[in-house]
Each structure stands twice: as C-alpha cells, then as structure tokens.
mmCIF file of C-alpha atoms in Angstrom:
data_model
loop_
_atom_site.group_PDB
_atom_site.id
_atom_site.type_symbol
_atom_site.label_atom_id
_atom_site.label_comp_id
_atom_site.label_asym_id
_atom_site.label_seq_id
_atom_site.Cartn_x
_atom_site.Cartn_y
_atom_site.Cartn_z
ATOM 1 C CA UNK A 1 -4.195 36.118 -9.848
ATOM 2 C CA UNK A 2 -5.498 34.427 -13.653
ATOM 3 C CA UNK A 3 -8.486 32.554 -13.343
ATOM 4 C CA UNK A 4 -9.832 30.225 -15.989
ATOM 5 C CA UNK A 5 -13.511 29.313 -17.075
ATOM 6 C CA UNK A 6 -14.818 26.435 -19.320
ATOM 7 C CA UNK A 7 -18.110 26.706 -21.816
ATOM 8 C CA UNK A 8 -19.643 25.206 -24.831
ATOM 9 C CA UNK A 9 -22.788 22.525 -25.317
ATOM 10 C CA UNK A 10 -22.376 19.428 -22.934
ATOM 11 C CA UNK A 11 -23.322 16.813 -25.945
ATOM 12 C CA UNK A 12 -22.289 16.196 -29.069
ATOM 13 C CA UNK A 13 -23.054 13.469 -31.455
ATOM 14 C CA UNK A 14 -20.834 11.126 -33.354
ATOM 15 C CA UNK A 15 -18.752 12.154 -36.109
ATOM 16 C CA UNK A 16 -19.174 15.334 -34.815
ATOM 17 C CA UNK A 17 -16.627 18.339 -33.399
ATOM 18 C CA UNK A 18 -16.406 19.018 -30.154
ATOM 19 C CA UNK A 19 -16.098 22.946 -29.711
ATOM 20 C CA UNK A 20 -15.140 24.389 -25.837
ATOM 21 C CA UNK A 21 -14.149 27.590 -24.832
ATOM 22 C CA UNK A 22 -11.974 28.730 -22.015
ATOM 23 C CA UNK A 23 -12.494 32.415 -21.096
ATOM 24 C CA UNK A 24 -8.954 33.794 -19.152
ATOM 25 C CA UNK A 25 -10.498 36.321 -16.722
ATOM 26 C CA UNK A 26 -7.500 38.548 -14.385
ATOM 27 C CA UNK A 27 -4.916 38.718 -16.842
ATOM 28 C CA UNK A 28 -4.977 39.258 -20.771
ATOM 29 C CA UNK A 29 -4.175 36.565 -22.826
ATOM 30 C CA UNK A 30 -2.074 38.122 -25.374
ATOM 31 C CA UNK A 31 0.216 38.454 -22.496
ATOM 32 C CA UNK A 32 3.967 36.540 -23.079
ATOM 33 C CA UNK A 33 5.510 33.224 -21.448
ATOM 34 C CA UNK A 34 2.580 31.713 -21.422
ATOM 35 C CA UNK A 35 1.616 28.383 -22.999
ATOM 36 C CA UNK A 36 -2.721 27.880 -23.179
ATOM 37 C CA UNK A 37 -3.152 24.729 -22.723
ATOM 38 C CA UNK A 38 -5.922 21.317 -22.645
ATOM 39 C CA UNK A 39 -7.019 18.948 -20.723
ATOM 40 C CA UNK A 40 -9.120 15.475 -20.423
ATOM 41 C CA UNK A 41 -10.278 13.649 -18.465
ATOM 42 C CA UNK A 42 -12.459 10.483 -18.948
ATOM 43 C CA UNK A 43 -14.728 9.359 -16.496
ATOM 44 C CA UNK A 44 -13.106 7.469 -13.941
ATOM 45 C CA UNK A 45 -9.622 7.403 -15.626
ATOM 46 C CA UNK A 46 -6.504 9.926 -15.627
ATOM 47 C CA UNK A 47 -5.451 13.005 -16.726
ATOM 48 C CA UNK A 48 -4.668 13.382 -21.166
ATOM 49 C CA UNK A 49 -3.216 15.994 -22.178
ATOM 50 C CA UNK A 50 -4.578 17.059 -25.544
ATOM 51 C CA UNK A 51 -2.641 20.219 -26.319
ATOM 52 C CA UNK A 52 -1.420 23.613 -26.386
ATOM 53 C CA UNK A 53 -0.889 26.874 -27.995
ATOM 54 C CA UNK A 54 1.068 29.974 -26.883
ATOM 55 C CA UNK A 55 0.042 33.668 -28.514
ATOM 56 C CA UNK A 56 2.930 33.810 -31.184
ATOM 57 C CA UNK A 57 0.110 30.854 -32.643
ATOM 58 C CA UNK A 58 2.520 28.194 -32.393
ATOM 59 C CA UNK A 59 0.868 24.355 -31.559
ATOM 60 C CA UNK A 60 1.688 21.455 -29.645
ATOM 61 C CA UNK A 61 -0.395 18.675 -29.671
ATOM 62 C CA UNK A 62 -0.674 15.295 -28.746
ATOM 63 C CA UNK A 63 0.946 12.280 -30.935
ATOM 64 C CA UNK A 64 -2.510 10.456 -30.504
ATOM 65 C CA UNK A 65 -5.129 12.902 -31.228
ATOM 66 C CA UNK A 66 -3.196 15.418 -33.855
ATOM 67 C CA UNK A 67 -5.106 14.783 -36.680
ATOM 68 C CA UNK A 68 -8.148 15.192 -35.292
ATOM 69 C CA UNK A 69 -7.306 18.518 -33.230
ATOM 70 C CA UNK A 70 -6.758 22.724 -33.413
ATOM 71 C CA UNK A 71 -6.574 24.837 -30.438
ATOM 72 C CA UNK A 72 -6.696 28.870 -31.298
ATOM 73 C CA UNK A 73 -6.927 31.696 -29.358
ATOM 74 C CA UNK A 74 -9.218 34.721 -29.448
ATOM 75 C CA UNK A 75 -7.658 37.802 -28.501
ATOM 76 C CA UNK A 76 -10.434 39.926 -28.886
ATOM 77 C CA UNK A 77 -12.755 37.644 -26.199
ATOM 78 C CA UNK A 78 -9.432 36.446 -24.652
ATOM 79 C CA UNK A 79 -10.102 33.291 -25.319
ATOM 80 C CA UNK A 80 -8.351 30.262 -26.427
ATOM 81 C CA UNK A 81 -10.579 27.153 -28.130
ATOM 82 C CA UNK A 82 -10.690 23.693 -29.467
ATOM 83 C CA UNK A 83 -11.786 22.050 -31.838
ATOM 84 C CA UNK A 84 -12.089 18.420 -32.309
ATOM 85 C CA UNK A 85 -13.288 16.600 -35.225
ATOM 86 C CA UNK A 86 -15.079 12.604 -35.714
ATOM 87 C CA UNK A 87 -15.681 12.451 -32.243
ATOM 88 C CA UNK A 88 -17.025 9.243 -30.959
ATOM 89 C CA UNK A 89 -17.910 8.247 -27.438
ATOM 90 C CA UNK A 90 -13.722 8.252 -26.265
ATOM 91 C CA UNK A 91 -13.591 11.252 -26.079
ATOM 92 C CA UNK A 92 -16.491 11.497 -23.587
ATOM 93 C CA UNK A 93 -14.541 13.183 -20.473
ATOM 94 C CA UNK A 94 -14.340 16.261 -18.845
ATOM 95 C CA UNK A 95 -12.484 19.232 -20.856
ATOM 96 C CA UNK A 96 -9.750 20.733 -18.255
ATOM 97 C CA UNK A 97 -8.606 24.214 -19.864
ATOM 98 C CA UNK A 98 -4.709 25.165 -18.193
ATOM 99 C CA UNK A 99 -2.021 27.357 -17.930
ATOM 100 C CA UNK A 100 1.694 26.715 -18.080
ATOM 101 C CA UNK A 101 4.783 29.042 -18.093
ATOM 102 C CA UNK A 102 6.727 29.992 -20.802
ATOM 103 C CA UNK A 103 9.824 27.752 -18.870
ATOM 104 C CA UNK A 104 8.319 25.526 -16.867
ATOM 105 C CA UNK A 105 6.101 22.410 -18.260
ATOM 106 C CA UNK A 106 3.508 22.557 -14.580
ATOM 107 C CA UNK A 107 0.166 23.471 -15.091
ATOM 108 C CA UNK A 108 -1.285 26.181 -12.862
ATOM 109 C CA UNK A 109 -4.177 27.306 -12.686
ATOM 110 C CA UNK A 110 -6.306 24.972 -13.786
ATOM 111 C CA UNK A 111 -10.234 25.568 -15.105
ATOM 112 C CA UNK A 112 -12.862 23.802 -13.287
ATOM 113 C CA UNK A 113 -13.221 21.700 -16.121
ATOM 114 C CA UNK A 114 -16.492 20.834 -18.650
ATOM 115 C CA UNK A 115 -17.781 17.097 -18.790
ATOM 116 C CA UNK A 116 -18.849 17.084 -23.027
ATOM 117 C CA UNK A 117 -20.664 13.327 -23.518
ATOM 118 C CA UNK A 118 -20.700 11.914 -26.776
ATOM 119 C CA UNK A 119 -23.421 9.896 -27.820
ATOM 120 C CA UNK A 120 -26.759 10.352 -29.769
ATOM 121 C CA UNK B 1 -1.385 2.182 -21.053
ATOM 122 C CA UNK B 2 0.060 5.223 -19.642
ATOM 123 C CA UNK B 3 3.930 7.071 -19.850
ATOM 124 C CA UNK B 4 4.512 7.588 -16.555
ATOM 125 C CA UNK B 5 3.276 4.440 -14.466
ATOM 126 C CA UNK B 6 2.363 4.450 -11.211
ATOM 127 C CA UNK B 7 0.749 2.728 -8.492
ATOM 128 C CA UNK B 8 -2.983 2.098 -8.423
ATOM 129 C CA UNK B 9 -3.388 3.051 -4.802
ATOM 130 C CA UNK B 10 -2.126 3.573 -1.696
ATOM 131 C CA UNK B 11 -3.267 3.506 2.445
ATOM 132 C CA UNK B 12 -1.618 4.277 5.798
ATOM 133 C CA UNK B 13 -3.263 6.474 8.806
ATOM 134 C CA UNK B 14 -3.143 9.356 9.821
ATOM 135 C CA UNK B 15 0.355 10.987 10.860
ATOM 136 C CA UNK B 16 2.441 8.013 8.816
ATOM 137 C CA UNK B 17 5.053 9.075 5.865
ATOM 138 C CA UNK B 18 3.605 7.598 2.040
ATOM 139 C CA UNK B 19 5.367 7.840 -0.698
ATOM 140 C CA UNK B 20 3.785 7.373 -4.365
ATOM 141 C CA UNK B 21 6.488 6.354 -7.229
ATOM 142 C CA UNK B 22 6.128 7.837 -10.946
ATOM 143 C CA UNK B 23 8.403 5.649 -13.407
ATOM 144 C CA UNK B 24 9.544 6.659 -17.056
ATOM 145 C CA UNK B 25 11.870 7.259 -19.528
ATOM 146 C CA UNK B 26 15.042 8.534 -20.405
ATOM 147 C CA UNK B 27 12.899 10.556 -22.963
ATOM 148 C CA UNK B 28 11.473 11.887 -20.103
ATOM 149 C CA UNK B 29 11.332 11.977 -16.462
ATOM 150 C CA UNK B 30 16.198 11.565 -17.456
ATOM 151 C CA UNK B 31 15.683 14.946 -19.629
ATOM 152 C CA UNK B 32 13.170 16.363 -17.637
ATOM 153 C CA UNK B 33 11.551 17.798 -14.686
ATOM 154 C CA UNK B 34 7.888 16.063 -12.467
ATOM 155 C CA UNK B 35 5.290 17.520 -11.736
ATOM 156 C CA UNK B 36 2.718 16.228 -9.114
ATOM 157 C CA UNK B 37 -0.930 17.101 -8.842
ATOM 158 C CA UNK B 38 -3.545 16.270 -6.263
ATOM 159 C CA UNK B 39 -7.590 16.525 -7.019
ATOM 160 C CA UNK B 40 -9.796 15.906 -4.420
ATOM 161 C CA UNK B 41 -12.516 13.988 -5.553
ATOM 162 C CA UNK B 42 -15.441 16.029 -7.699
ATOM 163 C CA UNK B 43 -12.755 18.968 -8.049
ATOM 164 C CA UNK B 44 -10.137 19.583 -11.184
ATOM 165 C CA UNK B 45 -6.609 18.512 -10.373
ATOM 166 C CA UNK B 46 -4.468 21.640 -8.184
ATOM 167 C CA UNK B 47 -0.243 21.651 -8.617
ATOM 168 C CA UNK B 48 1.159 20.413 -5.467
ATOM 169 C CA UNK B 49 4.840 20.223 -6.359
ATOM 170 C CA UNK B 50 6.654 21.623 -9.524
ATOM 171 C CA UNK B 51 10.620 21.285 -10.804
ATOM 172 C CA UNK B 52 11.130 17.592 -8.652
ATOM 173 C CA UNK B 53 10.924 19.431 -5.040
ATOM 174 C CA UNK B 54 9.223 22.885 -5.614
ATOM 175 C CA UNK B 55 6.083 23.419 -3.603
ATOM 176 C CA UNK B 56 3.634 26.151 -4.331
ATOM 177 C CA UNK B 57 2.767 28.493 -2.363
ATOM 178 C CA UNK B 58 0.203 27.297 -0.089
ATOM 179 C CA UNK B 59 1.167 23.240 -0.522
ATOM 180 C CA UNK B 60 1.840 21.928 3.103
ATOM 181 C CA UNK B 61 5.716 21.209 3.498
ATOM 182 C CA UNK B 62 4.228 17.730 4.543
ATOM 183 C CA UNK B 63 4.373 17.326 1.091
ATOM 184 C CA UNK B 64 8.347 16.400 -1.017
ATOM 185 C CA UNK B 65 8.898 15.335 -4.464
ATOM 186 C CA UNK B 66 12.525 13.648 -5.787
ATOM 187 C CA UNK B 67 14.060 12.317 -8.550
ATOM 188 C CA UNK B 68 16.778 10.001 -9.299
ATOM 189 C CA UNK B 69 17.209 8.848 -12.767
ATOM 190 C CA UNK B 70 13.748 8.165 -14.963
ATOM 191 C CA UNK B 71 12.001 8.240 -11.874
ATOM 192 C CA UNK B 72 10.541 10.113 -9.132
ATOM 193 C CA UNK B 73 8.892 10.561 -5.194
ATOM 194 C CA UNK B 74 6.524 12.014 -4.179
ATOM 195 C CA UNK B 75 6.247 11.492 -0.155
ATOM 196 C CA UNK B 76 3.209 13.285 2.470
ATOM 197 C CA UNK B 77 4.163 13.509 5.602
ATOM 198 C CA UNK B 78 1.498 13.625 8.349
ATOM 199 C CA UNK B 79 -0.944 11.813 6.940
ATOM 200 C CA UNK B 80 -4.128 13.411 7.108
ATOM 201 C CA UNK B 81 -7.217 12.575 6.110
ATOM 202 C CA UNK B 82 -7.747 15.210 4.029
ATOM 203 C CA UNK B 83 -4.860 13.803 1.850
ATOM 204 C CA UNK B 84 -7.158 11.465 0.258
ATOM 205 C CA UNK B 85 -7.659 11.656 -3.055
ATOM 206 C CA UNK B 86 -5.846 11.144 -6.446
ATOM 207 C CA UNK B 87 -2.133 11.558 -7.420
ATOM 208 C CA UNK B 88 -0.572 12.259 -10.870
ATOM 209 C CA UNK B 89 2.827 13.156 -11.971
ATOM 210 C CA UNK B 90 3.536 15.055 -15.028
ATOM 211 C CA UNK B 91 6.679 15.823 -17.650
ATOM 212 C CA UNK B 92 7.328 16.704 -21.200
ATOM 213 C CA UNK B 93 8.012 13.516 -23.149
ATOM 214 C CA UNK B 94 10.995 14.482 -26.170
ATOM 215 C CA UNK B 95 10.410 11.582 -28.347
ATOM 216 C CA UNK B 96 6.128 12.883 -28.529
ATOM 217 C CA UNK B 97 6.707 16.705 -27.973
ATOM 218 C CA UNK B 98 4.033 16.864 -25.302
ATOM 219 C CA UNK B 99 3.006 16.434 -21.284
ATOM 220 C CA UNK B 100 2.397 12.745 -21.023
ATOM 221 C CA UNK B 101 0.772 12.100 -17.446
ATOM 222 C CA UNK B 102 1.454 8.719 -15.497
ATOM 223 C CA UNK B 103 -2.311 7.062 -14.514
ATOM 224 C CA UNK B 104 -2.366 8.381 -10.905
ATOM 225 C CA UNK B 105 -2.251 6.672 -7.793
ATOM 226 C CA UNK B 106 -5.265 7.248 -5.057
ATOM 227 C CA UNK B 107 -4.343 7.652 -1.244
ATOM 228 C CA UNK B 108 -6.888 6.303 1.305
ATOM 229 C CA UNK B 109 -6.349 8.095 5.102
ATOM 230 C CA UNK B 110 -7.605 4.371 6.597
#
C-alpha cells in the first residue's frame, strides 16, 4: 500500500518560493501508470488542483498557476516536489500530495497535508 | 468560483437519505467521469466514489453516485452521525487540461 508524506517549511515570506516534498513509501516512484499530484486547500475553502507529473517527466499544471509552478521527481529519493514562486498571502493553504492512476483521474491515496503560511 | 457547482450545505436526520448535486459542463462532467471525496473535520480528503458510481473497497454501500449529462449526484442513505463531513465532486476538464473540483458541500446530521 503506497503512502505519501508531505514535508517542507511551514512559513514562507511573500515574493519567495514555496518548496515542498512528498515522500513515497510502500512503492517506487518510478513505477509506470502513476501520476503524482499536488492539491491545495486554503483554510475554510475548497480544494484546488495544482498539477501533476508522470514518471516520464511529462507534466500538467493548473492554468491559473502554471506560470509559477514546477513539479519534479527525484527517483533516487523516491520523492516528488512542488515549487511555487512569487508567493503571496493567497497561497497560504494546506498542501496535499496525491496519486492518480494513468487510466483514472481519481486521487487515492492522499498525504495527510502540510500547512504553509505566507507571511513576513 | 469553482468550475463545478455544488450546494454549500445539506442536512438530514439519522436514517434519512440525502443527495448532493454537482453541476458542470460539456468539457468536464459531460465528457469525463466524476469522482467524489469525503473530508472529515481536520483530515485529508478520502476517495468516496470513482468513475461516477464505483465504490473503493471499504466504502459502505450506503454511498452511491450517478451521472447524467453534465450533472452528477452523490446519495447517502441511512444517514449516520459519522457522515457529517465536507463532500467534493471532481472531474477532468478537457478545456483546462486539468482536474476541477466543486466548491464542496458541508453535510450536517441533525
């Protein structure tokens, strides 16, 4: 059973770059058929899909965030990462990593989430 | 403003049947399958229904999903207090080339 765990700084200053990592356990990130996703949720609000990466390196990003987002994979560490540049207070949210299969766009499982606050 | 439209709230008494709607367009629900997630307070979302009407292992058959045209519904029968949670629908959007979510529905068990 694949499990995911997010990690990274809980506080980021405005205009800086938010960097998070999702560590995969119970399976290889190099495995075919998996997309590795990032999703976020501001406090008291709904879910927003940020983007995903396939193990081939191909990516899809939310058009509203595309200019600021980079998702990458580190196979040596069995991790994938999110970088979001030029952050503002509007980027304050709980960030989740999640898996979807190549043949299905549902997310399962999810990580537990990590809160990132953008503040000076 | 979410791409998929859900009612912000729903409620029912124990044992009742409640439904939550999710409205989209031809580029998302109309052309792709719908998935539903349950988010209990303070926890990560959990997959509840996938491919319109399929239940993952471990999800009670009290939960069911359906889709017609550009709309979908989640039905919960035999409502229980532990069903009190936020529910989100989601689908792939061909125009945006990404996943879109509904704004979420907060279900209260009275």
